[in-house]
Amino acid sequence: MSDLRELYQEIILDHNRRPRNFGVPDQSNRTAKGHNPLCGDIVTVYLLLEGNVVKDIQFEGKGCAISIASASIMTELIIGKTEAEALELFQSFHDFVTGDDVAELADELEELKALSGVRDYPMRVKCATLAWHSMAAALDGDGENVATE
Ligand code: ZN
């Protein structure tokens, strides 16, 4: 059990140290900024939506290791997914960390299990889900709010 804990810790630290898909993309057509005042986490998510498929997703921001690791893992999982699939993933992850549904996550979501420790800390759940809420908000946007920097 402690080996698993160490593995989870390592996954979180690795994503925090080297966040995947971090930065502002040249091209994006959906964006949303999330702020978790309880912890001070700020995450902005940039999506490139083509049809209903997420062609690209990047994020930038600063915050605790949990918030950055969760955002980093999320981007890897969301790329190539349809809008509906992305929101379904969010639901699965949300249920997982809030403990409403203790069912195992699908194998492809293995890395998300590293965040299971937040279950015992409701305030940390907000850290873990911040980027996901931002992603869902970006998908909800009308696409007029184009961000290109
Ligand atoms: Zn946090």
PDB file of C-alpha atoms and ligand atoms in Angstrom:
ATOM      1  CA  MET A   1       0.000   0.000   0.000  1.00  0.00           C
ATOM      2  CA  SER A   2       2.828   2.392   0.823  1.00  0.00           C
ATOM      3  CA  ASP A   3       4.490   1.492  -2.475  1.00  0.00           C
ATOM      4  CA  LEU A   4       1.336   2.596  -4.244  1.00  0.00           C
ATOM      5  CA  ARG A   5       1.303   5.811  -2.239  1.00  0.00           C
ATOM      6  CA  GLU A   6       4.884   6.483  -3.285  1.00  0.00           C
ATOM      7  CA  LEU A   7       4.070   5.789  -6.892  1.00  0.00           C
ATOM      8  CA  TYR A   8       1.130   8.207  -6.740  1.00  0.00           C
ATOM      9  CA  GLN A   9       3.307  10.829  -5.093  1.00  0.00           C
ATOM     10  CA  GLU A  10       5.914  10.379  -7.810  1.00  0.00           C
ATOM     11  CA  ILE A  11       3.341  10.814 -10.576  1.00  0.00           C
ATOM     12  CA  ILE A  12       2.069  14.041  -9.023  1.00  0.00           C
ATOM     13  CA  LEU A  13       5.556  15.435  -8.483  1.00  0.00           C
ATOM     14  CA  ASP A  14       6.589  14.543 -12.026  1.00  0.00           C
ATOM     15  CA  HIS A  15       3.600  16.314 -13.591  1.00  0.00           C
ATOM     16  CA  ASN A  16       4.126  19.278 -11.292  1.00  0.00           C
ATOM     17  CA  ARG A  17       7.787  19.542 -12.249  1.00  0.00           C
ATOM     18  CA  ARG A  18       7.253  19.050 -15.962  1.00  0.00           C
ATOM     19  CA  PRO A  19       3.634  19.906 -16.753  1.00  0.00           C
ATOM     20  CA  ARG A  20       2.537  18.494 -20.103  1.00  0.00           C
ATOM     21  CA  ASN A  21       0.928  20.815 -22.654  1.00  0.00           C
ATOM     22  CA  PHE A  22       1.839  23.836 -20.576  1.00  0.00           C
ATOM     23  CA  GLY A  23       1.737  27.259 -22.199  1.00  0.00           C
ATOM     24  CA  VAL A  24      -0.389  29.439 -24.425  1.00  0.00           C
ATOM     25  CA  PRO A  25      -1.036  27.834 -27.826  1.00  0.00           C
ATOM     26  CA  ASP A  26      -0.769  29.734 -31.121  1.00  0.00           C
ATOM     27  CA  GLN A  27      -4.255  28.629 -31.982  1.00  0.00           C
ATOM     28  CA  SER A  28      -7.257  28.187 -29.737  1.00  0.00           C
ATOM     29  CA  ASN A  29     -10.936  28.981 -29.967  1.00  0.00           C
ATOM     30  CA  ARG A  30     -12.198  28.228 -26.489  1.00  0.00           C
ATOM     31  CA  THR A  31     -10.725  29.383 -23.234  1.00  0.00           C
ATOM     32  CA  ALA A  32     -11.697  29.672 -19.612  1.00  0.00           C
ATOM     33  CA  LYS A  33      -9.903  30.721 -16.483  1.00  0.00           C
ATOM     34  CA  GLY A  34     -10.393  29.005 -13.182  1.00  0.00           C
ATOM     35  CA  HIS A  35      -9.520  30.326  -9.773  1.00  0.00           C
ATOM     36  CA  ASN A  36      -9.514  28.444  -6.509  1.00  0.00           C
ATOM     37  CA  PRO A  37      -9.307  31.148  -3.831  1.00  0.00           C
ATOM     38  CA  LEU A  38      -9.101  28.600  -1.005  1.00  0.00           C
ATOM     39  CA  CYS A  39      -5.660  27.553  -2.170  1.00  0.00           C
ATOM     40  CA  GLY A  40      -4.673  30.319  -4.572  1.00  0.00           C
ATOM     41  CA  ASP A  41      -4.603  28.102  -7.664  1.00  0.00           C
ATOM     42  CA  ILE A  42      -5.144  29.813 -11.016  1.00  0.00           C
ATOM     43  CA  VAL A  43      -5.478  27.798 -14.216  1.00  0.00           C
ATOM     44  CA  THR A  44      -6.362  29.006 -17.698  1.00  0.00           C
ATOM     45  CA  VAL A  45      -7.344  26.336 -20.203  1.00  0.00           C
ATOM     46  CA  TYR A  46      -7.066  26.832 -23.972  1.00  0.00           C
ATOM     47  CA  LEU A  47      -8.906  24.517 -26.320  1.00  0.00           C
ATOM     48  CA  LEU A  48      -8.817  24.130 -30.056  1.00  0.00           C
ATOM     49  CA  LEU A  49     -12.159  22.643 -30.929  1.00  0.00           C
ATOM     50  CA  GLU A  50     -12.724  21.418 -34.498  1.00  0.00           C
ATOM     51  CA  GLY A  51     -16.249  20.253 -35.068  1.00  0.00           C
ATOM     52  CA  ASN A  52     -16.877  18.553 -31.758  1.00  0.00           C
ATOM     53  CA  VAL A  53     -13.358  17.173 -31.345  1.00  0.00           C
ATOM     54  CA  VAL A  54     -10.719  18.637 -29.070  1.00  0.00           C
ATOM     55  CA  LYS A  55      -7.744  18.950 -31.431  1.00  0.00           C
ATOM     56  CA  ASP A  56      -5.528  20.624 -28.906  1.00  0.00           C
ATOM     57  CA  ILE A  57      -5.591  21.662 -25.282  1.00  0.00           C
ATOM     58  CA  GLN A  58      -3.036  23.579 -23.294  1.00  0.00           C
ATOM     59  CA  PHE A  59      -3.026  25.306 -19.981  1.00  0.00           C
ATOM     60  CA  GLU A  60      -1.080  27.809 -17.993  1.00  0.00           C
ATOM     61  CA  GLY A  61      -1.264  28.937 -14.441  1.00  0.00           C
ATOM     62  CA  LYS A  62       0.213  28.544 -11.033  1.00  0.00           C
ATOM     63  CA  GLY A  63      -0.837  26.706  -7.982  1.00  0.00           C
ATOM     64  CA  CYS A  64      -0.179  23.766  -5.738  1.00  0.00           C
ATOM     65  CA  ALA A  65       1.223  20.480  -7.027  1.00  0.00           C
ATOM     66  CA  ILE A  66      -2.217  18.863  -7.015  1.00  0.00           C
ATOM     67  CA  SER A  67      -3.787  21.537  -9.216  1.00  0.00           C
ATOM     68  CA  ILE A  68      -0.926  21.582 -11.732  1.00  0.00           C
ATOM     69  CA  ALA A  69      -0.585  17.787 -11.875  1.00  0.00           C
ATOM     70  CA  SER A  70      -4.313  17.353 -12.385  1.00  0.00           C
ATOM     71  CA  ALA A  71      -4.320  19.935 -15.195  1.00  0.00           C
ATOM     72  CA  SER A  72      -1.316  18.270 -16.826  1.00  0.00           C
ATOM     73  CA  ILE A  73      -2.836  14.775 -16.696  1.00  0.00           C
ATOM     74  CA  MET A  74      -6.151  16.165 -17.928  1.00  0.00           C
ATOM     75  CA  THR A  75      -4.638  17.669 -21.072  1.00  0.00           C
ATOM     76  CA  GLU A  76      -3.103  14.317 -22.012  1.00  0.00           C
ATOM     77  CA  LEU A  77      -6.456  12.589 -21.595  1.00  0.00           C
ATOM     78  CA  ILE A  78      -8.611  15.199 -23.356  1.00  0.00           C
ATOM     79  CA  ILE A  79      -6.677  15.609 -26.610  1.00  0.00           C
ATOM     80  CA  GLY A  80      -8.503  13.849 -29.421  1.00  0.00           C
ATOM     81  CA  LYS A  81     -11.682  13.359 -27.426  1.00  0.00           C
ATOM     82  CA  THR A  82     -15.080  14.615 -28.484  1.00  0.00           C
ATOM     83  CA  GLU A  83     -16.803  17.269 -26.436  1.00  0.00           C
ATOM     84  CA  ALA A  84     -19.166  14.645 -24.970  1.00  0.00           C
ATOM     85  CA  GLU A  85     -16.302  12.276 -24.134  1.00  0.00           C
ATOM     86  CA  ALA A  86     -14.379  15.079 -22.431  1.00  0.00           C
ATOM     87  CA  LEU A  87     -17.340  15.966 -20.242  1.00  0.00           C
ATOM     88  CA  GLU A  88     -17.909  12.294 -19.475  1.00  0.00           C
ATOM     89  CA  LEU A  89     -14.289  12.000 -18.312  1.00  0.00           C
ATOM     90  CA  PHE A  90     -14.791  15.017 -16.083  1.00  0.00           C
ATOM     91  CA  GLN A  91     -17.845  13.366 -14.560  1.00  0.00           C
ATOM     92  CA  SER A  92     -15.953  10.110 -13.935  1.00  0.00           C
ATOM     93  CA  PHE A  93     -13.048  11.932 -12.342  1.00  0.00           C
ATOM     94  CA  HIS A  94     -15.335  14.134 -10.260  1.00  0.00           C
ATOM     95  CA  ASP A  95     -17.228  11.100  -8.966  1.00  0.00           C
ATOM     96  CA  PHE A  96     -13.916   9.399  -8.253  1.00  0.00           C
ATOM     97  CA  VAL A  97     -12.440  12.172  -6.105  1.00  0.00           C
ATOM     98  CA  THR A  98     -15.643  13.132  -4.345  1.00  0.00           C
ATOM     99  CA  GLY A  99     -16.199   9.496  -3.428  1.00  0.00           C
ATOM    100  CA  ASP A 100     -19.767   9.486  -4.714  1.00  0.00           C
ATOM    101  CA  ASP A 101     -18.774   6.587  -6.866  1.00  0.00           C
ATOM    102  CA  VAL A 102     -15.955   4.436  -5.556  1.00  0.00           C
ATOM    103  CA  ALA A 103     -15.929   2.335  -8.718  1.00  0.00           C
ATOM    104  CA  GLU A 104     -12.519   1.979 -10.321  1.00  0.00           C
ATOM    105  CA  LEU A 105     -11.564   4.357 -13.069  1.00  0.00           C
ATOM    106  CA  ALA A 106     -11.057   2.917 -16.533  1.00  0.00           C
ATOM    107  CA  ASP A 107      -7.534   1.705 -17.302  1.00  0.00           C
ATOM    108  CA  GLU A 108      -6.827   4.619 -19.627  1.00  0.00           C
ATOM    109  CA  LEU A 109      -7.383   6.914 -16.627  1.00  0.00           C
ATOM    110  CA  GLU A 110      -4.709   5.200 -14.551  1.00  0.00           C
ATOM    111  CA  GLU A 111      -2.741   8.361 -13.837  1.00  0.00           C
ATOM    112  CA  LEU A 112      -5.785  10.085 -12.409  1.00  0.00           C
ATOM    113  CA  LYS A 113      -5.788   7.523  -9.621  1.00  0.00           C
ATOM    114  CA  ALA A 114      -2.680   9.267  -8.325  1.00  0.00           C
ATOM    115  CA  LEU A 115      -5.031  12.021  -7.185  1.00  0.00           C
ATOM    116  CA  SER A 116      -7.179   9.674  -5.110  1.00  0.00           C
ATOM    117  CA  GLY A 117      -5.549  11.016  -1.929  1.00  0.00           C
ATOM    118  CA  VAL A 118      -7.608  14.215  -2.135  1.00  0.00           C
ATOM    119  CA  ARG A 119     -10.731  12.241  -1.288  1.00  0.00           C
ATOM    120  CA  ASP A 120      -9.925  12.670   2.395  1.00  0.00           C
ATOM    121  CA  TYR A 121      -9.487  16.417   2.020  1.00  0.00           C
ATOM    122  CA  PRO A 122     -12.528  18.241   0.617  1.00  0.00           C
ATOM    123  CA  MET A 123     -10.557  21.455   0.136  1.00  0.00           C
ATOM    124  CA  ARG A 124      -8.029  19.623  -1.998  1.00  0.00           C
ATOM    125  CA  VAL A 125     -10.792  18.264  -4.188  1.00  0.00           C
ATOM    126  CA  LYS A 126     -11.172  21.844  -5.421  1.00  0.00           C
ATOM    127  CA  CYS A 127      -7.477  21.870  -6.341  1.00  0.00           C
ATOM    128  CA  ALA A 128      -7.802  18.586  -8.229  1.00  0.00           C
ATOM    129  CA  THR A 129     -10.925  19.567 -10.165  1.00  0.00           C
ATOM    130  CA  LEU A 130     -10.075  23.218 -10.931  1.00  0.00           C
ATOM    131  CA  ALA A 131      -8.625  22.618 -14.401  1.00  0.00           C
ATOM    132  CA  TRP A 132     -11.500  20.268 -15.208  1.00  0.00           C
ATOM    133  CA  HIS A 133     -14.092  22.871 -14.317  1.00  0.00           C
ATOM    134  CA  SER A 134     -12.207  25.330 -16.512  1.00  0.00           C
ATOM    135  CA  MET A 135     -12.137  22.837 -19.368  1.00  0.00           C
ATOM    136  CA  ALA A 136     -15.906  22.296 -19.073  1.00  0.00           C
ATOM    137  CA  ALA A 137     -16.481  26.057 -18.937  1.00  0.00           C
ATOM    138  CA  ALA A 138     -14.353  26.519 -22.054  1.00  0.00           C
ATOM    139  CA  LEU A 139     -16.411  23.887 -23.884  1.00  0.00           C
ATOM    140  CA  ASP A 140     -19.570  25.689 -22.797  1.00  0.00           C
ATOM    141  CA  GLY A 141     -18.292  28.914 -24.350  1.00  0.00           C
ATOM    142  CA  ASP A 142     -19.671  30.179 -27.638  1.00  0.00           C
ATOM    143  CA  GLY A 143     -16.332  30.085 -29.408  1.00  0.00           C
ATOM    144  CA  GLU A 144     -16.452  33.839 -30.028  1.00  0.00           C
ATOM    145  CA  ASN A 145     -14.016  34.423 -27.237  1.00  0.00           C
ATOM    146  CA  VAL A 146     -10.927  33.502 -29.226  1.00  0.00           C
ATOM    147  CA  ALA A 147      -7.647  33.725 -27.452  1.00  0.00           C
ATOM    148  CA  THR A 148      -4.516  33.955 -29.549  1.00  0.00           C
ATOM    149  CA  GLU A 149      -1.431  35.370 -28.001  1.00  0.00           C
TER     150      GLU A 149
HETATM  151 ZN    ZN B   1      -4.395  23.916  -4.614  1.00  0.00          ZN
END
